[in-house]
Short mmCIF file of C-alpha atoms in Angstrom, two decimals:
data_model
loop_
_atom_site.label_atom_id
_atom_site.label_comp_id
_atom_site.label_asym_id
_atom_site.label_seq_id
_atom_site.Cartn_x
_atom_site.Cartn_y
_atom_site.Cartn_z
CA MET B 783 -17.45 -2.19 -8.67
CA VAL B 784 -17.04 -3.30 -12.59
CA ASP B 785 -17.61 0.23 -14.56
CA ASN B 786 -14.47 2.29 -13.48
CA GLN B 787 -15.13 5.13 -14.54
CA HIS B 788 -18.20 4.85 -11.86
CA ALA B 789 -16.07 3.37 -9.12
CA ILE B 790 -14.91 5.41 -5.70
CA PHE B 791 -11.07 4.81 -5.24
CA THR B 792 -10.43 4.08 -1.85
CA ASN B 793 -7.17 5.06 -0.30
CA ARG B 794 -9.12 4.75 4.15
CA THR B 795 -11.28 2.55 5.35
CA LEU B 796 -14.52 3.21 5.60
CA ARG B 797 -17.33 1.74 6.58
CA PHE B 798 -20.24 3.47 4.61
CA GLU B 799 -22.61 2.28 7.46
CA LYS B 800 -20.46 3.88 10.30
CA VAL B 801 -21.61 7.43 8.12
CA LYS B 802 -24.72 9.31 9.71
CA ALA B 803 -24.23 12.22 7.88
CA ILE B 804 -22.79 13.36 4.10
CA GLY B 805 -22.04 16.88 3.26
CA PHE B 806 -21.44 17.92 -0.45
CA ASP B 807 -20.00 21.03 -1.75
CA PHE B 808 -22.08 23.11 -4.28
CA ASP B 809 -20.20 24.19 -7.38
CA HIS B 810 -18.68 20.84 -9.23
CA THR B 811 -19.46 18.85 -6.53
CA LEU B 812 -23.67 18.61 -6.83
CA ALA B 813 -23.47 21.33 -9.57
CA ILE B 814 -21.58 19.90 -13.01
CA TYR B 815 -20.59 22.89 -14.43
CA ASN B 816 -20.15 23.28 -18.98
CA THR B 817 -16.49 24.33 -17.51
CA GLU B 818 -15.85 24.95 -21.82
CA ARG B 819 -18.54 27.96 -21.75
CA LEU B 820 -18.53 28.83 -17.97
CA ASP B 821 -13.92 28.68 -17.84
CA GLY B 822 -14.44 30.96 -21.92
CA LEU B 823 -16.71 33.19 -19.47
CA ALA B 824 -14.94 34.28 -17.13
CA MET B 825 -11.65 34.92 -18.41
CA GLN B 826 -13.11 37.49 -20.92
CA LEU B 827 -14.67 39.21 -18.31
CA VAL B 828 -11.42 39.13 -16.32
CA ILE B 829 -9.68 40.15 -19.47
CA ASP B 830 -12.31 43.15 -20.24
CA ARG B 831 -11.70 44.31 -15.84
CA LEU B 832 -8.08 44.03 -17.07
CA ILE B 833 -8.51 46.20 -20.43
CA GLU B 834 -10.91 48.26 -18.66
CA HIS B 835 -8.78 49.28 -15.36
CA GLU B 836 -5.53 48.56 -16.10
CA GLY B 837 -5.11 50.17 -18.90
CA MET B 838 -3.28 46.33 -20.86
CA ASP B 839 -3.86 46.72 -24.39
CA LEU B 840 -6.12 43.86 -26.24
CA SER B 841 -3.53 43.06 -28.13
CA TRP B 842 -1.45 41.52 -24.86
CA PHE B 843 -4.64 38.31 -25.45
CA LYS B 844 -3.61 36.63 -28.18
CA ASP B 845 -1.26 34.93 -26.99
CA VAL B 846 -3.51 33.42 -23.74
CA ALA B 847 -3.61 30.05 -23.70
CA ASP B 848 -6.35 27.68 -24.53
CA LEU B 849 -7.60 26.46 -21.23
CA SER B 850 -7.18 23.01 -22.73
CA PHE B 851 -4.03 24.15 -21.35
CA ALA B 852 -4.83 25.16 -17.46
CA ARG B 853 -5.62 21.82 -14.79
CA LYS B 854 -5.38 21.81 -11.25
CA GLY B 855 -2.88 20.46 -9.66
CA LEU B 856 -0.24 23.20 -11.24
CA ILE B 857 1.65 26.20 -9.29
CA VAL B 858 1.94 29.29 -10.41
CA ASP B 859 5.93 31.15 -9.57
CA ILE B 860 4.86 34.36 -9.36
CA GLU B 861 8.62 36.30 -8.73
CA LEU B 862 9.97 33.69 -11.95
CA GLY B 863 6.23 34.09 -14.56
CA ASN B 864 6.74 30.15 -14.79
CA VAL B 865 3.87 28.01 -13.98
CA LEU B 866 5.66 24.37 -13.60
CA LYS B 867 4.52 20.13 -12.51
CA THR B 868 6.22 19.44 -8.94
CA ASP B 869 6.22 15.93 -8.13
CA ARG B 870 4.75 14.91 -4.01
CA TYR B 871 8.32 16.29 -3.16
CA GLY B 872 8.59 19.35 -5.26
CA HIS B 873 10.69 18.34 -7.12
CA VAL B 874 9.99 20.95 -10.52
CA LEU B 875 9.54 18.45 -13.51
CA HIS B 876 8.17 20.78 -16.17
CA ALA B 877 8.16 24.62 -16.57
CA TYR B 878 6.32 26.95 -19.17
CA HIS B 879 6.89 30.75 -19.39
CA GLY B 880 4.24 31.53 -21.34
CA PRO B 881 3.72 29.63 -24.85
CA ARG B 882 7.01 28.34 -24.61
CA LYS B 883 8.54 25.57 -22.50
CA LEU B 884 11.81 25.85 -19.87
CA SER B 885 14.06 23.04 -21.16
CA ALA B 886 16.29 21.02 -18.28
CA LYS B 887 19.48 23.13 -18.54
CA GLU B 888 16.55 26.66 -18.34
CA LYS B 889 14.88 24.92 -15.50
CA ARG B 890 17.73 24.29 -13.58
CA GLU B 891 19.16 26.80 -13.68
CA ALA B 892 15.34 28.45 -12.22
CA TYR B 893 14.60 26.20 -9.64
CA GLY B 894 18.47 23.37 -9.26
CA ASP B 895 17.02 19.80 -8.34
CA ALA B 896 16.67 20.42 -5.76
CA ASP B 897 12.73 19.58 -4.11
CA VAL B 898 12.39 23.21 -3.57
CA ILE B 899 7.82 23.79 -3.55
CA PRO B 900 6.72 23.60 -0.71
CA HIS B 901 2.92 23.38 0.07
CA VAL B 902 1.93 27.49 0.08
CA THR B 903 -0.82 29.22 0.37
CA GLU B 904 -1.65 33.07 -1.18
CA GLY B 905 0.56 35.75 -0.82
CA MET B 906 4.01 33.57 -0.61
CA ARG B 907 5.27 32.84 -4.33
CA PHE B 908 4.15 29.60 -4.85
CA LEU B 909 0.17 29.49 -5.79
CA GLN B 910 -0.76 25.89 -5.93
CA MET B 911 -4.03 26.11 -8.65
CA ASP B 912 -6.30 24.03 -5.98
CA SER B 913 -9.98 24.98 -7.72
CA ALA B 914 -11.90 24.00 -10.97
CA PHE B 915 -11.70 27.49 -10.33
CA ALA B 916 -8.53 28.57 -11.69
CA LYS B 917 -7.90 27.60 -15.02
CA PRO B 918 -9.06 30.70 -16.61
CA GLU B 919 -6.19 33.01 -14.33
CA THR B 920 -3.42 31.07 -14.84
CA CYS B 921 -3.95 31.00 -18.50
CA ILE B 922 -4.20 34.64 -18.74
CA TYR B 923 -1.45 34.82 -16.47
CA SER B 924 1.46 32.91 -18.90
CA GLY B 925 -0.43 34.20 -21.92
CA LEU B 926 1.30 38.02 -19.79
CA ALA B 927 3.65 37.27 -18.41
CA PRO B 928 6.51 36.89 -20.89
CA LYS B 929 4.76 41.08 -21.70
CA VAL B 930 5.71 42.80 -18.23
CA SER B 931 9.22 42.65 -17.24
CA SER B 932 11.01 40.39 -15.14
CA GLY B 933 10.12 42.66 -11.63
CA GLU B 934 6.28 42.61 -12.59
CA TYR B 935 5.63 39.35 -12.50
CA ARG B 936 4.04 39.26 -8.60
CA LYS B 937 1.95 42.42 -9.74
CA LEU B 938 1.17 40.86 -12.32
CA TRP B 939 -0.70 38.23 -10.48
CA LYS B 940 -2.30 40.47 -7.47
CA SER B 941 -4.35 42.26 -10.72
CA ILE B 942 -4.49 39.21 -12.58
CA ARG B 943 -6.43 37.82 -9.85
CA HIS B 944 -8.31 40.40 -8.19
CA HIS B 945 -9.77 41.18 -11.03
CA THR B 946 -11.30 37.28 -10.73
CA ASP B 947 -12.21 38.23 -7.88
CA MET B 948 -14.31 40.17 -7.90
CA VAL B 949 -16.21 38.98 -11.70
CA HIS B 950 -17.22 35.60 -8.29
CA ARG B 951 -17.86 38.78 -6.12
CA ASP B 952 -19.66 42.10 -7.97
CA GLY B 953 -22.41 39.83 -10.17
CA SER B 954 -20.56 40.66 -13.33
CA LEU B 955 -20.25 36.35 -13.89
CA LYS B 956 -22.79 34.63 -11.68
CA SER B 957 -25.61 36.59 -13.23
CA VAL B 958 -24.52 36.44 -16.31
CA ILE B 959 -24.89 32.46 -15.55
CA THR B 960 -28.25 32.88 -13.73
CA ALA B 961 -30.03 34.44 -16.38
CA ASN B 962 -29.34 31.02 -18.49
CA PRO B 963 -28.11 28.34 -15.81
CA HIS B 964 -29.13 25.36 -18.37
CA ASP B 965 -26.31 27.00 -20.51
CA TYR B 966 -23.75 26.37 -18.33
CA ILE B 967 -24.48 23.18 -16.23
CA HIS B 968 -24.67 19.05 -17.56
CA VAL B 969 -27.09 17.74 -15.62
CA ASP B 970 -27.19 14.57 -13.70
CA LEU B 971 -29.90 12.46 -13.37
CA HIS B 972 -28.38 10.15 -10.70
CA THR B 973 -27.98 13.73 -8.36
CA GLU B 974 -32.12 13.85 -7.33
CA HIS B 975 -32.31 10.45 -6.96
CA LEU B 976 -28.70 10.85 -4.85
CA LEU B 977 -29.67 12.92 -2.01
CA ARG B 978 -33.14 10.61 -2.18
CA TYR B 979 -31.10 7.47 -1.28
CA LEU B 980 -29.10 8.43 1.13
CA LYS B 981 -32.16 9.99 3.35
CA ARG B 982 -33.39 6.36 2.87
CA ILE B 983 -31.23 5.25 4.16
CA GLY B 984 -31.11 6.80 6.63
CA LYS B 985 -28.22 9.35 5.91
CA LYS B 986 -28.62 12.16 7.08
CA VAL B 987 -27.75 14.76 4.21
CA PHE B 988 -26.22 18.68 4.12
CA LEU B 989 -25.17 21.73 1.72
CA LEU B 990 -22.01 23.33 3.06
CA THR B 991 -21.19 25.66 0.28
CA ASN B 992 -18.86 29.39 -1.19
CA SER B 993 -22.23 30.10 -2.65
CA GLU B 994 -23.91 32.66 -2.07
CA TRP B 995 -27.57 31.83 -0.68
CA GLU B 996 -29.16 33.51 -4.12
CA TYR B 997 -26.97 32.38 -6.68
CA THR B 998 -27.82 28.44 -4.63
CA CYS B 999 -31.18 29.40 -4.96
CA ALA B 1000 -31.51 30.57 -8.71
CA MET B 1001 -28.64 27.42 -9.49
CA MET B 1002 -30.49 24.07 -7.26
CA ASN B 1003 -33.17 23.32 -9.70
CA PRO B 1004 -31.30 23.06 -13.51
CA THR B 1005 -28.84 21.15 -11.26
CA LEU B 1006 -31.32 18.21 -10.17
CA GLY B 1007 -32.90 19.02 -13.70
CA ARG B 1008 -35.69 20.77 -12.28
CA LEU B 1009 -37.55 22.82 -15.52
CA THR B 1010 -39.16 25.64 -12.57
CA GLY B 1011 -37.34 28.89 -10.62
CA ALA B 1012 -35.59 29.98 -8.00
CA ASP B 1013 -38.77 30.96 -6.06
CA ASP B 1014 -39.24 27.31 -6.01
CA LEU B 1015 -38.40 25.24 -3.29
CA SER B 1016 -39.11 22.05 -2.57
CA TRP B 1017 -35.73 21.04 -3.29
CA LEU B 1018 -35.01 22.26 0.77
CA GLY B 1019 -36.10 19.12 1.56
CA LEU B 1020 -33.37 17.01 0.36
CA PHE B 1021 -31.46 18.55 2.42
CA ASP B 1022 -31.99 18.32 6.73
CA GLN B 1023 -29.13 21.48 6.72
CA VAL B 1024 -28.72 23.75 4.55
CA ILE B 1025 -25.85 26.25 4.77
CA ALA B 1026 -24.76 29.22 2.69
CA LEU B 1027 -21.55 31.86 2.25
CA ALA B 1028 -19.99 29.55 4.38
CA ARG B 1029 -16.38 30.80 3.80
CA LYS B 1030 -14.42 27.22 4.44
CA PRO B 1031 -11.89 27.26 4.48
CA GLY B 1032 -12.17 29.36 7.50
CA TYR B 1033 -15.75 26.97 8.47
CA PHE B 1034 -13.75 24.31 9.64
CA LYS B 1035 -11.01 26.75 12.14
CA ARG B 1036 -14.21 27.21 14.63
CA ILE B 1037 -14.28 30.80 14.39
CA ASN B 1038 -17.46 31.85 12.70
CA PRO B 1039 -19.47 34.15 14.32
CA ALA B 1040 -23.94 31.38 13.87
CA VAL B 1041 -26.18 33.64 11.42
CA PRO B 1042 -30.01 33.21 11.76
CA SER B 1043 -31.96 31.39 9.91
CA GLU B 1044 -32.38 32.96 6.79
CA PRO B 1045 -35.45 34.87 6.38
CA GLY B 1046 -39.11 33.60 5.39
CA VAL B 1047 -37.03 30.76 4.48
CA GLU B 1048 -37.22 27.33 6.66
CA PRO B 1049 -35.12 27.68 10.39
CA HIS B 1050 -32.85 24.89 8.81
CA VAL B 1051 -31.73 27.11 5.81
CA TRP B 1052 -28.02 29.26 7.34
CA HIS B 1053 -25.62 31.60 7.25
CA SER B 1054 -21.89 31.18 7.78
CA GLY B 1055 -22.18 29.66 11.42
CA ASN B 1056 -19.07 26.88 12.23
CA ILE B 1057 -18.59 23.25 11.76
CA LEU B 1058 -19.36 23.31 15.45
CA GLU B 1059 -22.75 24.10 14.55
CA LEU B 1060 -23.68 21.42 12.43
CA GLU B 1061 -22.26 19.02 14.35
CA ASP B 1062 -25.04 20.29 17.57
CA ARG B 1063 -27.63 20.78 14.52
CA LEU B 1064 -26.88 16.82 12.89
CA ASP B 1065 -26.59 15.50 16.07
CA VAL B 1066 -24.15 14.06 14.64
CA ARG B 1067 -20.36 14.25 15.12
CA GLY B 1068 -16.67 13.51 13.52
CA PRO B 1069 -15.90 10.26 11.42
CA ASN B 1070 -19.18 8.97 11.46
CA VAL B 1071 -19.89 12.28 9.23
CA MET B 1072 -18.10 12.51 5.59
CA TYR B 1073 -17.63 15.37 3.47
CA VAL B 1074 -17.89 15.13 -0.40
CA GLY B 1075 -16.50 18.69 -2.56
CA ASP B 1076 -13.85 18.90 -5.28
CA HIS B 1077 -11.23 21.15 -3.61
CA ILE B 1078 -8.93 19.44 -2.38
CA TYR B 1079 -7.52 22.79 -0.20
CA ALA B 1080 -11.07 25.12 1.20
CA ASP B 1081 -12.59 20.76 0.84
CA LEU B 1082 -10.37 18.45 2.27
CA ILE B 1083 -7.40 19.68 4.13
CA SER B 1084 -9.09 22.47 6.10
CA SER B 1085 -11.44 19.70 8.06
CA LYS B 1086 -9.03 16.93 7.44
CA ARG B 1087 -6.65 19.31 9.25
CA ASN B 1088 -9.53 20.16 11.99
CA THR B 1089 -11.55 17.83 12.21
CA TYR B 1090 -12.07 14.38 12.22
CA TRP B 1091 -14.72 14.16 9.13
CA ARG B 1092 -14.75 11.65 6.77
CA THR B 1093 -13.97 12.58 2.93
CA MET B 1094 -14.19 12.51 -1.12
CA LEU B 1095 -12.94 14.39 -3.65
CA VAL B 1096 -14.19 15.07 -6.40
CA VAL B 1097 -11.91 14.64 -9.41
CA PRO B 1098 -13.75 15.01 -12.49
CA GLU B 1099 -10.34 14.52 -14.87
CA LEU B 1100 -10.43 10.73 -13.16
CA GLU B 1101 -13.19 10.48 -15.43
CA GLU B 1102 -10.71 11.93 -18.85
CA GLU B 1103 -7.81 9.38 -17.59
CA LEU B 1104 -9.61 6.31 -16.96
CA THR B 1105 -11.55 6.99 -20.64
CA VAL B 1106 -7.35 7.45 -22.27
CA GLN B 1107 -5.94 4.56 -20.24
CA SER B 1108 -8.51 1.87 -21.12
CA ALA B 1109 -8.31 3.44 -24.71
CA LEU B 1110 -4.69 2.07 -24.56
CA PRO B 1111 -5.17 -1.38 -23.32
CA GLY B 1112 -2.57 -3.20 -21.64
CA MET B 1113 -0.53 0.17 -22.01
CA VAL B 1114 -0.31 1.05 -18.08
CA GLN B 1115 0.23 -3.44 -17.75
CA GLN B 1116 2.93 -2.95 -19.78
CA LEU B 1117 4.85 0.75 -18.31
CA LYS B 1118 4.25 -1.59 -14.80
CA GLU B 1119 6.78 -4.32 -16.84
CA THR B 1120 8.93 -2.26 -18.54
CA ASP B 1121 10.01 -0.40 -15.07
CA GLU B 1122 10.45 -3.15 -13.18
CA ARG B 1123 13.22 -4.96 -15.64
CA ARG B 1124 14.66 -2.16 -16.07
CA THR B 1125 15.16 -1.80 -12.46
CA THR B 1126 16.12 -5.53 -12.06
CA THR B 1127 18.67 -5.27 -15.64
CA GLU B 1128 19.79 -1.94 -13.98
CA ARG B 1129 21.30 -3.95 -11.04
CA GLU B 1130 21.85 -6.95 -13.18
CA VAL B 1131 24.98 -3.57 -14.41
CA MET B 1132 25.71 -2.63 -10.74
CA HIS B 1133 26.32 -6.48 -10.37
CA TRP B 1134 28.92 -6.47 -12.92
CA LYS B 1135 30.33 -2.98 -12.23
CA ALA B 1136 31.53 -4.52 -9.11
CA VAL B 1137 32.71 -7.94 -9.71
CA GLU B 1138 35.02 -6.73 -12.58
CA SER B 1139 35.72 -3.53 -9.22
CA ALA B 1140 36.91 -6.71 -7.09
CA LEU B 1141 38.81 -8.42 -10.20
CA ASP B 1142 41.53 -4.87 -10.84
CA GLN B 1143 42.47 -5.43 -7.13
CA LEU B 1144 43.43 -8.39 -7.22
CA ARG B 1145 47.20 -9.42 -8.30
CA ASP B 1146 48.25 -12.33 -9.41
CA GLU B 1147 50.84 -13.62 -12.00
CA GLY B 1148 50.36 -17.37 -11.48
CA HIS B 1149 46.98 -16.36 -13.05
CA ALA B 1150 47.01 -13.53 -15.74
CA ASP B 1151 45.72 -15.28 -18.19
CA LEU B 1152 42.63 -16.91 -16.38
CA LEU B 1153 42.38 -13.27 -14.61
CA ALA B 1154 42.07 -11.02 -17.49
CA ARG B 1155 40.14 -13.83 -19.26
CA LEU B 1156 36.84 -13.22 -16.10
CA LYS B 1157 37.37 -9.92 -16.49
CA ASP B 1158 36.82 -10.13 -20.79
CA GLU B 1159 33.84 -11.91 -19.21
CA CYS B 1160 32.54 -9.83 -17.23
CA HIS B 1161 32.82 -6.67 -19.80
CA SER B 1162 31.69 -8.61 -22.14
CA SER B 1163 27.98 -9.66 -19.32
CA ARG B 1164 28.19 -6.07 -18.26
CA VAL B 1165 28.44 -4.17 -22.02
CA GLN B 1166 25.32 -6.79 -22.66
CA ALA B 1167 23.47 -5.48 -19.26
CA MET B 1168 23.99 -1.99 -20.53
CA GLN B 1169 22.50 -2.55 -24.00
CA ALA B 1170 19.62 -3.75 -22.45
CA LEU B 1171 19.33 -1.69 -19.58
CA ASN B 1172 19.26 1.23 -22.23
CA GLN B 1173 16.89 -0.45 -24.38
CA PHE B 1174 14.74 -0.98 -21.42
CA ILE B 1175 14.84 2.99 -20.62
CA ARG B 1176 14.10 4.03 -24.29
CA GLN B 1177 11.22 1.75 -24.19
CA ARG B 1178 9.68 2.78 -20.11
CA GLU B 1179 10.37 6.59 -21.96
CA ARG B 1180 8.67 5.60 -25.54
CA LEU B 1181 5.51 4.10 -23.20
CA ARG B 1182 5.78 7.26 -20.16
CA SER B 1183 5.85 10.25 -23.70
CA ARG B 1184 2.37 8.15 -25.04
CA LEU B 1185 0.21 7.43 -21.65
CA SER B 1186 1.07 11.67 -20.95
CA GLN B 1187 0.37 12.69 -24.06
CA ALA B 1188 -2.76 10.78 -25.09
CA THR B 1189 -3.69 12.68 -21.21
CA ASN B 1190 -2.41 16.32 -21.88
CA GLN B 1191 -0.16 17.33 -23.78
CA HIS B 1192 0.77 19.92 -21.93
CA TRP B 1193 2.06 18.26 -18.13
CA GLY B 1194 0.85 14.60 -19.04
CA SER B 1195 -1.36 13.38 -15.37
CA LEU B 1196 -2.65 14.82 -12.81
CA PHE B 1197 -1.49 12.05 -10.55
CA ARG B 1198 1.76 11.35 -11.48
CA ALA B 1199 5.43 12.58 -12.91
CA GLY B 1200 6.85 9.55 -13.75
CA ASN B 1201 8.02 6.81 -10.97
CA GLU B 1202 6.43 9.10 -8.30
CA LEU B 1203 2.72 10.92 -7.16
CA THR B 1204 2.42 14.49 -8.60
CA TYR B 1205 1.59 17.08 -5.85
CA TYR B 1206 -1.88 17.23 -6.44
CA GLY B 1207 -1.93 13.58 -6.39
CA ARG B 1208 0.41 13.11 -2.38
CA GLN B 1209 -2.52 15.24 -0.93
CA LEU B 1210 -5.34 13.28 -3.14
CA GLU B 1211 -3.53 10.49 -1.00
CA ASP B 1212 -3.08 12.02 1.77
CA PHE B 1213 -6.20 13.64 2.79
CA ALA B 1214 -8.93 12.46 0.80
CA CYS B 1215 -10.30 8.78 2.29
CA THR B 1216 -12.35 8.23 -0.82
CA TYR B 1217 -12.06 9.70 -4.58
CA THR B 1218 -14.34 9.62 -7.46
CA SER B 1219 -15.00 11.50 -11.17
CA LYS B 1220 -19.02 11.78 -9.58
CA ALA B 1221 -20.13 12.21 -6.81
CA THR B 1222 -23.61 11.17 -8.28
CA ASN B 1223 -21.03 7.84 -8.10
CA LEU B 1224 -22.70 7.56 -4.48
CA CYS B 1225 -25.71 5.81 -6.39
CA PHE B 1226 -24.50 2.68 -7.25
CA TYR B 1227 -23.10 1.69 -3.60
CA ALA B 1228 -24.96 -0.12 -1.24
CA PRO B 1229 -25.92 1.13 2.33
CA ASN B 1230 -23.16 -1.28 4.42
CA HIS B 1231 -20.38 -1.00 1.87
CA TYR B 1232 -17.06 -1.77 3.38
CA PHE B 1233 -14.62 0.32 1.84
CA ARG B 1234 -11.49 -0.55 1.47
CA SER B 1235 -8.25 0.79 0.59
CA ALA B 1236 -4.98 -1.07 -0.98
CA MET B 1237 -2.28 -3.32 1.45
CA ASP B 1238 0.46 -0.40 1.38
CA TYR B 1239 4.24 -1.88 1.28
CA LEU B 1240 7.76 -0.22 1.59
CA PRO B 1241 10.90 -1.17 -0.94
CA HIS B 1242 11.73 -4.38 1.42
CA GLU B 1243 8.02 -5.45 1.47
CA LEU B 1244 7.97 -5.68 -2.50
CA GLU B 1245 10.89 -8.12 -2.53
CA SER B 1246 9.57 -10.63 -1.77
CA VAL B 1247 5.99 -10.31 -3.06
#
């Protein structure tokens, strides 16, 4: 694949020809939303509910951050009212309280220098923003946190979470979208081609979505670029099985009861159910199934922990980061080279320090002049190495800052935190067999393509490479 924008990247080797069934999530996977409009609508609906039901003053919301502030992978601390970015071990790298970035001292006082942020789920202190739908509530929480007392942060989050759930459940959000679906969808004309291509090469294709059947019907034709309405169900022919209201991640835990097919619709349409039933209907199991979704927890982590399905994570932000890197040619390579030189020079500094320390232990009056000259030479070499080291450190920080700011002015890369992966990047590495910016990038790969992962190296192995 010459064009990285359409590439599929591989964490675990996968022979595409061995995949017999491919499933897709709907929202943010097959359906590519106009996120600016969708998030703006969701945010306004939640704000309206907070004013109406919680009695919040309209003036409170003037400090709510622009939607570009929030992104997937961030962690909300509902005890201290902060929004965080952590590395793969949970060490807090950046923290914001409202629009204000915490200083290094404030961050250290709040979280220390230990790796203290584990992956936790709803109801705990630290909540990871797993889904693209989480951006509005993160922005609202960050904007309102400075308005309440320190003991009210958790209550504030619960209120925002409740009203966010309600605008999704009571139809107030979806009714606006389905009334004008083309205002909220970016049509990818490759989508229908992909589904037909997969069936043509012998794959079974299924749709597994948490969205209700009615919403899926209303949005599927606009997603495919068709001009027909919700009563046109010809798109069902693109799928061997359709499961709406799946209740992921519970679907993968094999506990949901079977539900008959949608009345009046073809028999391969289901509500809820569980993974064992789906595998029976497909007559395909385990590693011969690949599931494509955008939600790191509900789509990938749960399916990977509870099944042996292969996985593909759709990360639209990847396209943005690849664009930034291509607009700054050579910067990533320059950063890598600078970091390697910094490491080599740091070892040189440590070498001269060790030699100086050894010379300080020597007591030989007969060679005092020689020892003094050797110490001077070692000191001079150490000072030169230290100067070079500081230069490399400054150069590395300038390159990092430039690359980070170009990606996102608040948080930098979604995947990387300095030398380490972010917590989101670690999850992607651990649970996504493959990942890409769009599901339709599968169109560009042959039926017998061999997705080969890169060679893993331990530090001692890298020394000899």
